[in-house]
CSV table of C-alpha atoms in Angstrom, one decimal:
chain,number,residue,atom,x,y,z
Q,1,MET,CA,-76.4,87.6,258.6
Q,2,VAL,CA,-76.4,89.9,255.5
Q,3,ARG,CA,-79.9,90.0,254.0
Q,4,THR,CA,-80.7,92.2,251.0
Q,5,ARG,CA,-83.8,92.5,249.0
Q,6,PHE,CA,-85.2,93.6,245.6
Q,7,ALA,CA,-88.6,95.1,245.9
Q,8,PRO,CA,-90.1,96.1,242.5
Q,9,SER,CA,-93.5,97.5,241.9
Q,10,PRO,CA,-95.5,95.4,239.4
Q,11,THR,CA,-96.7,98.3,237.3
Q,12,GLY,CA,-94.6,97.4,234.3
Q,13,TYR,CA,-91.7,95.2,233.1
Q,14,LEU,CA,-88.3,94.7,234.7
Q,15,HIS,CA,-86.3,97.4,233.1
Q,16,ILE,CA,-82.5,98.0,232.9
Q,17,GLY,CA,-82.4,100.2,236.1
Q,18,GLY,CA,-84.3,97.7,238.1
Q,19,ALA,CA,-82.3,94.7,236.8
Q,20,ARG,CA,-79.1,96.5,237.8
Q,21,THR,CA,-80.4,97.2,241.3
Q,22,ALA,CA,-81.4,93.5,241.7
Q,23,LEU,CA,-78.0,92.4,240.4
Q,24,PHE,CA,-76.1,94.6,242.9
Q,25,SER,CA,-78.3,93.5,245.8
Q,26,TRP,CA,-78.0,89.9,244.8
Q,27,ALA,CA,-74.2,90.0,244.3
Q,28,PHE,CA,-73.7,91.7,247.6
Q,29,ALA,CA,-75.6,89.0,249.4
Q,30,ARG,CA,-73.8,86.2,247.6
Q,31,ASN,CA,-70.4,87.8,248.2
Q,32,MET,CA,-71.1,88.1,251.9
Q,33,GLY,CA,-72.6,84.6,252.2
Q,34,GLY,CA,-76.0,86.2,253.0
Q,35,GLU,CA,-79.5,85.9,251.7
Q,36,PHE,CA,-81.4,87.7,248.9
Q,37,ILE,CA,-85.2,88.2,249.3
Q,38,LEU,CA,-87.6,89.1,246.5
Q,39,ARG,CA,-90.6,91.3,247.5
Q,40,ILE,CA,-93.4,92.5,245.2
Q,41,GLU,CA,-94.7,95.9,246.3
Q,42,ASP,CA,-98.1,95.7,244.8
Q,43,THR,CA,-100.1,98.3,246.9
Q,44,ASP,CA,-100.7,100.4,243.8
Q,45,GLN,CA,-103.8,98.4,242.9
Q,46,GLU,CA,-104.8,100.6,240.0
Q,47,ARG,CA,-101.6,100.0,238.1
Q,48,SER,CA,-100.3,96.7,239.4
Q,49,THR,CA,-101.0,93.7,237.2
Q,50,GLN,CA,-100.3,90.0,237.3
Q,51,ALA,CA,-98.7,90.3,233.8
Q,52,SER,CA,-96.2,92.7,235.3
Q,53,VAL,CA,-95.5,90.3,238.2
Q,54,GLN,CA,-94.8,87.5,235.7
Q,55,ALA,CA,-92.6,89.8,233.5
Q,56,ILE,CA,-90.5,90.6,236.6
Q,57,LEU,CA,-90.2,86.9,237.6
Q,58,ASP,CA,-89.4,85.8,234.0
Q,59,GLY,CA,-86.9,88.6,233.6
Q,60,MET,CA,-85.0,87.6,236.8
Q,61,ALA,CA,-85.1,83.9,235.9
Q,62,TRP,CA,-83.7,84.6,232.4
Q,63,LEU,CA,-80.9,86.7,233.9
Q,64,GLY,CA,-80.2,84.0,236.4
Q,65,ILE,CA,-80.8,86.2,239.5
Q,66,ASP,CA,-82.2,83.7,242.0
Q,67,TRP,CA,-83.7,84.5,245.4
Q,68,ASP,CA,-83.6,82.7,248.8
Q,69,GLU,CA,-87.0,83.8,250.0
Q,70,GLY,CA,-90.2,85.1,248.3
Q,71,PRO,CA,-91.7,86.4,246.3
Q,72,PHE,CA,-93.6,88.2,249.1
Q,73,PHE,CA,-96.6,90.3,248.2
Q,74,GLN,CA,-97.5,93.4,250.2
Q,75,MET,CA,-101.3,93.0,249.5
Q,76,GLN,CA,-101.1,89.7,251.4
Q,77,ARG,CA,-99.7,91.5,254.5
Q,78,MET,CA,-102.5,93.9,255.2
Q,79,GLU,CA,-103.2,92.6,258.7
Q,80,ARG,CA,-99.6,93.0,259.6
Q,81,TYR,CA,-99.6,96.7,258.5
Q,82,LYS,CA,-102.7,97.3,260.5
Q,83,GLU,CA,-101.1,95.8,263.6
Q,84,VAL,CA,-98.1,98.1,263.3
Q,85,VAL,CA,-100.0,101.2,262.6
Q,86,ASP,CA,-102.3,100.5,265.5
Q,87,GLN,CA,-99.1,100.4,267.6
Q,88,LEU,CA,-98.0,103.7,266.3
Q,89,LEU,CA,-101.4,105.3,267.0
Q,90,GLU,CA,-101.5,103.9,270.5
Q,91,GLU,CA,-98.0,105.1,271.3
Q,92,GLY,CA,-98.6,108.6,269.9
Q,93,TYR,CA,-96.4,108.3,266.9
Q,94,ALA,CA,-99.2,108.5,264.4
Q,95,TYR,CA,-102.6,110.3,264.1
Q,96,TYR,CA,-105.7,110.6,262.0
Q,97,CYS,CA,-105.9,113.4,259.6
Q,98,TYR,CA,-109.3,114.5,258.2
Q,99,ALA,CA,-108.1,117.2,255.8
Q,100,SER,CA,-109.7,116.8,252.4
Q,101,LYS,CA,-107.8,116.9,249.1
Q,102,ASP,CA,-109.4,120.3,248.3
Q,103,GLU,CA,-108.3,121.7,251.7
Q,104,LEU,CA,-104.7,120.5,251.1
Q,105,ASP,CA,-104.7,121.9,247.6
Q,106,VAL,CA,-105.7,125.3,249.0
Q,107,MET,CA,-103.1,125.1,251.7
Q,108,ARG,CA,-100.3,124.3,249.2
Q,109,GLU,CA,-101.3,127.1,246.9
Q,110,ALA,CA,-101.3,129.6,249.8
Q,111,GLN,CA,-97.8,128.4,250.8
Q,112,LYS,CA,-96.5,128.8,247.2
Q,113,ALA,CA,-98.0,132.3,247.1
Q,114,ARG,CA,-96.0,133.2,250.3
Q,115,GLY,CA,-92.8,131.7,248.7
Q,116,GLU,CA,-92.8,128.8,251.1
Q,117,LYS,CA,-92.1,125.1,250.4
Q,118,PRO,CA,-95.4,123.3,250.0
Q,119,ARG,CA,-95.9,120.9,252.9
Q,120,TYR,CA,-98.5,119.6,255.3
Q,121,ASP,CA,-99.1,122.2,258.0
Q,122,GLY,CA,-100.0,119.8,260.8
Q,123,ARG,CA,-103.5,121.0,261.2
Q,124,TRP,CA,-104.7,117.6,262.6
Q,125,ARG,CA,-101.5,116.9,264.5
Q,126,PRO,CA,-102.2,116.4,268.2
Q,127,GLU,CA,-100.0,118.4,270.5
Q,128,ALA,CA,-100.0,119.0,274.3
Q,129,GLY,CA,-102.3,121.9,275.1
Q,130,ARG,CA,-103.8,122.0,271.7
Q,131,THR,CA,-107.5,121.3,271.1
Q,132,LEU,CA,-108.3,119.8,267.7
Q,133,PRO,CA,-111.6,120.4,265.9
Q,134,LYS,CA,-114.3,117.8,265.9
Q,135,PRO,CA,-113.8,115.2,263.1
Q,136,PRO,CA,-116.1,116.1,260.2
Q,137,THR,CA,-118.8,113.6,259.4
Q,138,GLY,CA,-118.6,111.6,256.1
Q,139,VAL,CA,-114.8,112.1,255.8
Q,140,THR,CA,-112.6,109.0,255.8
Q,141,PRO,CA,-109.3,110.0,257.4
Q,142,VAL,CA,-105.8,109.1,256.4
Q,143,ILE,CA,-103.2,108.2,259.0
Q,144,ARG,CA,-100.1,110.4,259.3
Q,145,PHE,CA,-96.8,109.7,261.0
Q,146,LYS,CA,-95.9,112.3,263.7
Q,147,THR,CA,-92.4,113.4,262.5
Q,148,PRO,CA,-90.2,114.8,265.3
Q,149,HIS,CA,-89.9,118.6,265.2
Q,150,GLU,CA,-86.4,118.6,266.5
Q,151,GLY,CA,-83.2,116.8,265.7
Q,152,VAL,CA,-81.4,115.5,262.6
Q,153,VAL,CA,-81.5,112.2,260.8
Q,154,THR,CA,-78.0,111.1,259.9
Q,155,PHE,CA,-77.1,107.9,258.1
Q,156,ASN,CA,-73.9,106.6,256.5
Q,157,ASP,CA,-74.6,105.7,252.9
Q,158,MET,CA,-72.2,103.0,251.6
Q,159,ILE,CA,-71.9,104.9,248.3
Q,160,LYS,CA,-72.6,108.6,249.1
Q,161,GLY,CA,-71.1,108.8,252.6
Q,162,SER,CA,-72.7,110.6,255.5
Q,163,ILE,CA,-76.1,112.2,254.8
Q,164,SER,CA,-77.9,114.4,257.3
Q,165,VAL,CA,-81.4,115.9,257.1
Q,166,ALA,CA,-83.0,118.1,259.7
Q,167,ASN,CA,-86.4,116.9,260.8
Q,168,THR,CA,-87.7,120.5,260.2
Q,169,GLU,CA,-87.3,119.7,256.5
Q,170,LEU,CA,-89.8,116.8,256.8
Q,171,ASP,CA,-93.5,117.0,257.2
Q,172,ASP,CA,-96.0,114.5,258.6
Q,173,LEU,CA,-96.2,112.0,255.8
Q,174,VAL,CA,-99.3,109.8,255.1
Q,175,ILE,CA,-98.5,106.2,256.1
Q,176,VAL,CA,-102.0,104.7,255.6
Q,177,ARG,CA,-104.5,105.9,252.9
Q,178,GLY,CA,-108.2,106.3,253.5
Q,179,ASP,CA,-108.8,102.8,252.1
Q,180,GLY,CA,-106.5,101.3,254.6
Q,181,VAL,CA,-103.7,100.5,252.2
Q,182,PRO,CA,-100.2,101.5,253.4
Q,183,THR,CA,-98.2,104.1,251.5
Q,184,TYR,CA,-94.8,103.2,250.1
Q,185,ASN,CA,-92.8,104.7,253.0
Q,186,PHE,CA,-94.7,102.8,255.6
Q,187,GLY,CA,-95.1,99.4,253.9
Q,188,VAL,CA,-91.4,99.3,253.0
Q,189,VAL,CA,-90.4,100.0,256.6
Q,190,VAL,CA,-92.6,97.2,258.1
Q,191,ASP,CA,-91.4,94.8,255.4
Q,192,ASP,CA,-87.7,95.5,255.9
Q,193,TRP,CA,-88.1,95.1,259.6
Q,194,ASP,CA,-90.1,91.9,259.5
Q,195,MET,CA,-87.8,90.4,256.8
Q,196,ARG,CA,-84.7,91.3,258.8
Q,197,ILE,CA,-83.2,93.2,255.9
Q,198,SER,CA,-79.7,94.3,256.9
Q,199,HIS,CA,-78.6,96.2,253.8
Q,200,ILE,CA,-80.8,98.1,251.4
Q,201,ILE,CA,-79.3,98.7,247.9
Q,202,ARG,CA,-81.6,100.9,245.7
Q,203,GLY,CA,-81.7,103.7,243.3
Q,204,ASP,CA,-80.7,107.2,244.5
Q,205,ASP,CA,-84.2,108.5,243.8
Q,206,HIS,CA,-85.0,107.0,247.2
Q,207,VAL,CA,-82.4,109.1,249.1
Q,208,ASN,CA,-85.2,111.6,250.2
Q,209,ASN,CA,-87.3,108.7,251.5
Q,210,THR,CA,-84.6,107.4,253.7
Q,211,PRO,CA,-84.8,109.9,256.6
Q,212,ARG,CA,-88.6,109.5,256.7
Q,213,GLN,CA,-88.2,105.7,256.9
Q,214,ILE,CA,-85.5,105.9,259.6
Q,215,ASN,CA,-87.8,108.0,261.7
Q,216,ILE,CA,-90.5,105.4,261.5
Q,217,LEU,CA,-88.0,102.6,262.3
Q,218,LYS,CA,-86.9,104.5,265.4
Q,219,ALA,CA,-90.5,105.0,266.5
Q,220,LEU,CA,-91.0,101.2,266.2
Q,221,GLY,CA,-87.8,100.5,268.0
Q,222,ALA,CA,-86.6,98.5,264.9
Q,223,PRO,CA,-83.0,98.2,263.8
Q,224,ILE,CA,-81.8,100.6,261.1
Q,225,PRO,CA,-80.5,98.9,258.0
Q,226,THR,CA,-77.4,100.0,256.2
Q,227,TYR,CA,-78.3,102.0,253.0
Q,228,ALA,CA,-76.5,102.2,249.6
Q,229,HIS,CA,-78.1,104.5,247.0
Q,230,VAL,CA,-76.9,103.7,243.5
Q,231,PRO,CA,-76.7,106.6,241.0
Q,232,MET,CA,-79.2,106.5,238.2
Q,233,ILE,CA,-78.5,105.4,234.6
Q,234,LEU,CA,-78.5,108.0,231.9
Q,235,GLY,CA,-78.7,107.6,228.1
Q,236,HIS,CA,-75.5,107.8,226.0
Q,237,ASP,CA,-76.3,111.5,225.5
Q,238,GLY,CA,-76.5,112.3,229.2
Q,239,GLU,CA,-80.3,112.5,229.2
Q,240,ARG,CA,-82.6,110.5,231.4
Q,241,LEU,CA,-82.8,106.9,230.2
Q,242,SER,CA,-85.8,106.3,228.0
Q,243,LYS,CA,-87.0,103.7,225.5
Q,244,ARG,CA,-85.1,105.4,222.7
Q,245,HIS,CA,-81.8,104.7,224.7
Q,246,GLY,CA,-82.6,101.1,225.3
Q,247,ALA,CA,-84.6,101.4,228.6
Q,248,VAL,CA,-86.9,98.5,227.6
Q,249,SER,CA,-87.8,95.3,229.4
Q,250,VAL,CA,-84.9,92.9,229.9
Q,251,LEU,CA,-87.0,90.3,228.1
Q,252,GLN,CA,-87.0,92.6,225.1
Q,253,TYR,CA,-83.2,92.0,224.9
Q,254,ARG,CA,-83.9,88.3,224.9
Q,255,GLU,CA,-86.3,88.7,222.0
Q,256,GLU,CA,-83.6,90.7,220.2
Q,257,GLY,CA,-81.1,87.9,220.6
Q,258,PHE,CA,-78.9,89.0,223.4
Q,259,LEU,CA,-77.4,86.4,225.8
Q,260,PRO,CA,-78.3,86.9,229.5
Q,261,GLU,CA,-74.7,86.6,230.6
Q,262,ALA,CA,-73.7,89.5,228.3
Q,263,LEU,CA,-76.5,91.7,229.6
Q,264,LEU,CA,-75.6,90.9,233.2
Q,265,ASN,CA,-71.9,91.6,232.5
Q,266,TYR,CA,-72.9,94.9,230.9
Q,267,LEU,CA,-75.2,95.9,233.8
Q,268,ALA,CA,-72.4,95.1,236.3
Q,269,ARG,CA,-70.2,97.6,234.5
Q,270,LEU,CA,-72.8,100.4,234.7
Q,271,GLY,CA,-71.4,102.3,237.6
Q,272,TRP,CA,-69.1,99.6,239.0
Q,273,GLY,CA,-65.8,98.3,237.9
Q,274,HIS,CA,-62.9,95.9,238.8
Q,275,GLY,CA,-59.8,97.5,237.3
Q,276,ASP,CA,-59.8,97.3,233.6
Q,277,GLU,CA,-61.8,94.1,233.3
Q,278,GLU,CA,-64.5,94.4,230.7
Q,279,LYS,CA,-65.6,90.8,230.2
Q,280,PHE,CA,-66.1,88.5,233.3
Q,281,SER,CA,-68.3,85.7,234.5
Q,282,LEU,CA,-71.1,86.0,237.0
Q,283,ALA,CA,-69.0,84.0,239.5
Q,284,GLN,CA,-66.1,86.5,239.1
Q,285,PHE,CA,-68.5,89.4,239.6
Q,286,VAL,CA,-69.8,88.0,242.8
Q,287,GLU,CA,-66.2,87.4,244.0
Q,288,TRP,CA,-65.1,91.0,243.1
Q,289,PHE,CA,-68.3,92.9,244.0
Q,290,ASP,CA,-67.9,95.6,246.6
Q,291,VAL,CA,-70.5,98.3,247.1
Q,292,SER,CA,-67.8,100.9,248.0
Q,293,HIS,CA,-66.6,100.5,244.4
Q,294,VAL,CA,-69.9,101.7,242.9
Q,295,SER,CA,-69.4,105.1,241.3
Q,296,HIS,CA,-70.8,108.2,242.9
Q,297,SER,CA,-71.9,109.6,239.5
Q,298,ALA,CA,-74.5,108.5,237.0
Q,299,ALA,CA,-73.7,105.7,234.5
Q,300,ARG,CA,-74.4,106.0,230.8
Q,301,PHE,CA,-76.1,103.3,228.9
Q,302,ASP,CA,-74.4,102.6,225.5
Q,303,GLY,CA,-76.3,100.2,223.3
Q,304,SER,CA,-73.3,99.8,220.9
Q,305,LYS,CA,-71.1,98.8,223.9
Q,306,LEU,CA,-73.7,96.2,224.9
Q,307,ALA,CA,-73.8,94.9,221.3
Q,308,TRP,CA,-70.0,94.6,221.3
Q,309,LEU,CA,-70.0,92.7,224.6
Q,310,ASN,CA,-72.7,90.3,223.3
Q,311,GLN,CA,-70.6,89.6,220.3
Q,312,GLN,CA,-67.7,88.5,222.5
Q,313,TYR,CA,-70.0,86.1,224.3
Q,314,LEU,CA,-71.5,84.8,221.1
Q,315,LYS,CA,-68.0,84.0,219.8
Q,316,ASP,CA,-67.3,81.9,223.0
Q,317,ALA,CA,-70.7,80.3,223.2
Q,318,ASP,CA,-71.2,76.6,222.5
Q,319,ASN,CA,-72.6,76.1,219.0
Q,320,ALA,CA,-75.1,73.5,220.2
Q,321,ARG,CA,-76.5,76.0,222.6
Q,322,LEU,CA,-76.7,78.7,219.9
Q,323,ALA,CA,-78.4,76.2,217.6
Q,324,GLU,CA,-81.2,75.9,220.2
Q,325,LEU,CA,-81.4,79.6,220.7
Q,326,VAL,CA,-81.4,80.6,217.0
Q,327,GLN,CA,-84.1,78.1,215.8
Q,328,PRO,CA,-87.1,80.3,217.0
Q,329,PHE,CA,-85.6,83.2,215.0
Q,330,LEU,CA,-85.2,81.0,211.9
Q,331,LEU,CA,-88.7,79.6,212.3
Q,332,ALA,CA,-90.0,83.1,212.3
Q,333,GLN,CA,-88.4,83.5,208.9
Q,334,GLY,CA,-90.0,80.3,207.7
Q,335,ILE,CA,-86.9,78.1,208.0
Q,336,ASP,CA,-87.1,74.8,209.8
Q,337,THR,CA,-83.6,73.4,210.6
Q,338,SER,CA,-84.7,70.5,212.8
Q,339,GLY,CA,-83.3,68.0,210.3
Q,340,SER,CA,-80.1,69.8,209.4
Q,341,SER,CA,-76.7,68.3,210.5
Q,342,ALA,CA,-74.9,71.4,209.2
Q,343,LEU,CA,-76.4,74.0,211.5
Q,344,GLY,CA,-73.8,73.8,214.2
Q,345,GLY,CA,-71.0,74.1,211.7
Q,346,LEU,CA,-72.6,77.0,210.0
Q,347,ILE,CA,-73.1,78.7,213.3
Q,348,GLY,CA,-69.4,78.3,214.0
Q,349,LEU,CA,-68.6,80.2,210.8
Q,350,VAL,CA,-71.3,82.9,211.0
Q,351,LYS,CA,-71.2,83.8,214.8
Q,352,GLU,CA,-67.9,85.6,214.4
Q,353,ARG,CA,-69.6,88.2,212.2
Q,354,VAL,CA,-72.8,89.0,214.2
Q,355,ASN,CA,-73.7,90.9,217.4
Q,356,THR,CA,-77.0,89.1,218.3
Q,357,ILE,CA,-78.8,85.8,217.8
Q,358,GLU,CA,-81.3,87.7,215.6
Q,359,GLU,CA,-78.4,88.7,213.4
Q,360,LEU,CA,-77.1,85.1,213.5
Q,361,ALA,CA,-80.4,84.0,212.1
Q,362,ASP,CA,-80.2,86.6,209.4
Q,363,GLY,CA,-76.7,85.4,208.6
Q,364,LEU,CA,-77.8,81.7,208.4
Q,365,HIS,CA,-80.8,82.5,206.2
Q,366,ILE,CA,-78.8,82.2,202.9
Q,367,TYR,CA,-77.7,78.7,203.7
Q,368,PHE,CA,-81.2,77.4,204.0
Q,369,LYS,CA,-83.0,79.5,201.4
Q,370,HIS,CA,-81.5,80.1,198.0
Q,371,SER,CA,-81.7,83.7,196.9
Q,372,LEU,CA,-80.8,84.9,193.4
Q,373,ALA,CA,-78.3,87.7,193.1
Q,374,SER,CA,-79.2,90.8,191.2
Q,375,ALA,CA,-78.2,91.0,187.5
Q,376,GLU,CA,-76.3,94.2,188.4
Q,377,ASP,CA,-74.2,92.4,191.0
Q,378,LEU,CA,-73.5,89.4,188.7
Q,379,ARG,CA,-72.4,91.7,185.8
Q,380,ALA,CA,-70.1,93.5,188.2
Q,381,LYS,CA,-68.4,90.4,189.6
Q,382,LEU,CA,-68.6,87.8,186.8
Q,383,PRO,CA,-67.1,88.7,183.4
Q,384,LYS,CA,-68.0,86.7,180.4
Q,385,THR,CA,-64.5,85.5,180.1
Q,386,ALA,CA,-64.9,83.6,183.5
Q,387,LEU,CA,-68.0,81.6,182.4
Q,388,PRO,CA,-65.9,78.7,181.0
Q,389,ALA,CA,-64.3,78.3,184.4
Q,390,PHE,CA,-67.7,77.9,186.0
Q,391,GLU,CA,-68.8,75.5,183.4
Q,392,GLN,CA,-65.8,73.4,184.4
Q,393,LEU,CA,-66.6,73.8,188.1
Q,394,LYS,CA,-70.1,72.4,187.6
Q,395,LEU,CA,-68.5,69.2,186.2
Q,396,ASP,CA,-65.7,69.0,188.8
Q,397,PHE,CA,-68.1,69.6,191.8
Q,398,ALA,CA,-69.8,66.3,190.9
Q,399,ASN,CA,-66.6,64.3,191.6
Q,400,VAL,CA,-64.4,66.1,194.0
Q,401,ALA,CA,-64.0,64.9,197.6
Q,402,TRP,CA,-66.5,67.0,199.5
Q,403,GLU,CA,-64.2,68.4,202.1
Q,404,ALA,CA,-63.1,72.0,202.7
Q,405,PRO,CA,-59.4,71.3,201.8
Q,406,ALA,CA,-60.2,69.5,198.6
Q,407,LEU,CA,-62.8,72.1,197.6
Q,408,GLY,CA,-60.4,75.0,198.3
Q,409,GLN,CA,-57.7,73.3,196.2
Q,410,LEU,CA,-60.2,72.8,193.4
Q,411,LEU,CA,-61.1,76.5,193.3
Q,412,LYS,CA,-57.4,77.4,193.2
Q,413,ASP,CA,-56.6,74.9,190.5
Q,414,THR,CA,-59.6,76.2,188.4
Q,415,ALA,CA,-58.6,79.8,188.8
Q,416,GLN,CA,-55.0,79.0,187.7
Q,417,ALA,CA,-56.1,76.9,184.8
Q,418,PHE,CA,-58.3,79.7,183.4
Q,419,GLY,CA,-55.9,82.5,184.2
Q,420,LEU,CA,-58.1,84.0,186.9
Q,421,LYS,CA,-57.5,85.4,190.4
Q,422,MET,CA,-59.2,83.6,193.3
Q,423,GLY,CA,-61.5,86.6,193.8
Q,424,GLN,CA,-62.8,86.1,190.3
Q,425,ILE,CA,-63.9,82.6,191.2
Q,426,GLY,CA,-64.9,83.1,194.9
Q,427,MET,CA,-67.0,86.2,194.6
Q,428,PRO,CA,-69.2,85.1,191.6
Q,429,LEU,CA,-69.6,81.6,193.2
Q,430,ARG,CA,-70.9,83.2,196.4
Q,431,LEU,CA,-73.4,85.3,194.3
Q,432,ILE,CA,-74.6,82.2,192.4
Q,433,LEU,CA,-75.0,80.1,195.5
Q,434,PHE,CA,-76.1,82.6,198.1
Q,435,GLY,CA,-77.2,85.8,196.4
Q,436,THR,CA,-74.5,87.8,198.3
Q,437,ALA,CA,-70.8,88.3,198.1
Q,438,GLN,CA,-70.5,88.4,201.9
Q,439,THR,CA,-69.9,84.9,203.3
Q,440,PRO,CA,-67.2,83.2,205.4
Q,441,ALA,CA,-64.5,81.2,203.7
Q,442,ILE,CA,-66.0,79.8,200.5
Q,443,ASP,CA,-64.4,76.3,200.9
Q,444,GLN,CA,-65.8,75.9,204.4
Q,445,VAL,CA,-69.3,77.0,203.5
Q,446,LEU,CA,-69.3,74.8,200.4
Q,447,ALA,CA,-68.4,71.8,202.6
Q,448,LEU,CA,-71.3,72.5,204.9
Q,449,LEU,CA,-73.7,73.3,202.1
Q,450,GLY,CA,-73.2,69.9,200.7
Q,451,ARG,CA,-72.6,68.6,197.1
Q,452,GLU,CA,-76.3,68.0,196.3
Q,453,GLU,CA,-77.4,71.4,197.4
Q,454,THR,CA,-74.5,73.2,195.7
Q,455,LEU,CA,-75.1,71.5,192.4
Q,456,HIS,CA,-78.9,72.2,192.7
Q,457,ARG,CA,-78.3,75.9,193.4
Q,458,ILE,CA,-75.8,76.3,190.5
Q,459,GLU,CA,-78.3,74.7,188.2
Q,460,ALA,CA,-81.2,76.8,189.5
Q,461,ALA,CA,-79.2,80.0,189.1
Q,462,TRP,CA,-77.4,79.2,185.9
Q,463,VAL,CA,-79.9,80.5,183.3
Q,464,HIS,CA,-80.3,83.6,185.4
Q,465,THR,CA,-76.6,84.1,185.6
Q,466,LEU,CA,-76.0,83.7,181.9
Q,467,THR,CA,-78.8,86.1,181.1
Q,468,ALA,CA,-77.4,88.7,183.5
Q,469,VAL,CA,-73.8,88.4,182.1
Q,470,ALA,CA,-74.9,88.4,178.5
């Protein structure tokens, strides 16, 4: 059975790169009818936090990336790591190294001075016919893996193709620190073996780790997974992705009003594609996903493209769902819409013009809070000669059938009766009612605003309007 995993380190939030890795691993498992495992690699105890663990879980839940097993935590598996490293020690595949940090620093500086690649020189490596010094007192050793001196590690990467690395390029890496905590390259091997991981999809910053991990797997007699190393994500300018490019927590996108399906869709298109398809459902993505179609080159994150895609999803979203999502944003602006029957209709008008739910809230603000237009705007859009028409509208609004078609006809009839163009009625009316000339169709927003609120706003703004135009 295909079994993939996502194994983040809880030293921060779930960011864009990690979310894409999780998505690709999840989609591959779902496409193949396999299983997806979540593992938390928390051996960096100084930097790992429970808050980061929760941020990762919350981020995946918001995106809708579910898992079949887990989350497993490495720090809860210490006995198992000890059992495996004892096996490696007993079989001669690992050894204790007593070199201090200062010794190793001196060794590396000397190597650099000779123009050599800095690497562990094997000073505590047991070899046939070699006598090692007596272990120094008071020094806690690390445990190193005994990397073969001969041979080549070759693996067929599902994205990059065949990769070969000579063992002479690899030194004896530390697999257990002095405090007994396994290093990344050892813990991940034991976990992948125990969890029967068949395919490992991860960022290509791990390519150099793969030969080391394969050597350990071979020493343990464990099966070798299939690897796929996904190219990194760059900013729109080709630089390494950073916060200024949008490399923030996926939950930050939720706070800014993006829909999870839009972000997932965009992440799926970062380095993978299905023909010319730009917008597709998660189910379609799972059906189409093939690791061999992942690009060999780095993808570029474009925030404007994400905003455009989110806009497309907002247009198609159910208004009742958007009403629930937008209310926290409106409440933050001091607007409680819990008793409003017009919210869904207003959302239907405004959502066509915005990119995020945050912008949707900003667009709805004017319908729930009356703002006065500036005197300058009123003078520019409302000539004195049009004032009689608005005096008549105040009277007619009290009796007209309060429906969009009837309101639209009233505005046309009023404009015609006073020799005005529709723009000379619609623009000033928007300013009087909403404080801005930018709204959807005036007859539709009037219908949703309601007769009582419309008359109230006209009355509240009328003295200000007359003063501005005078």
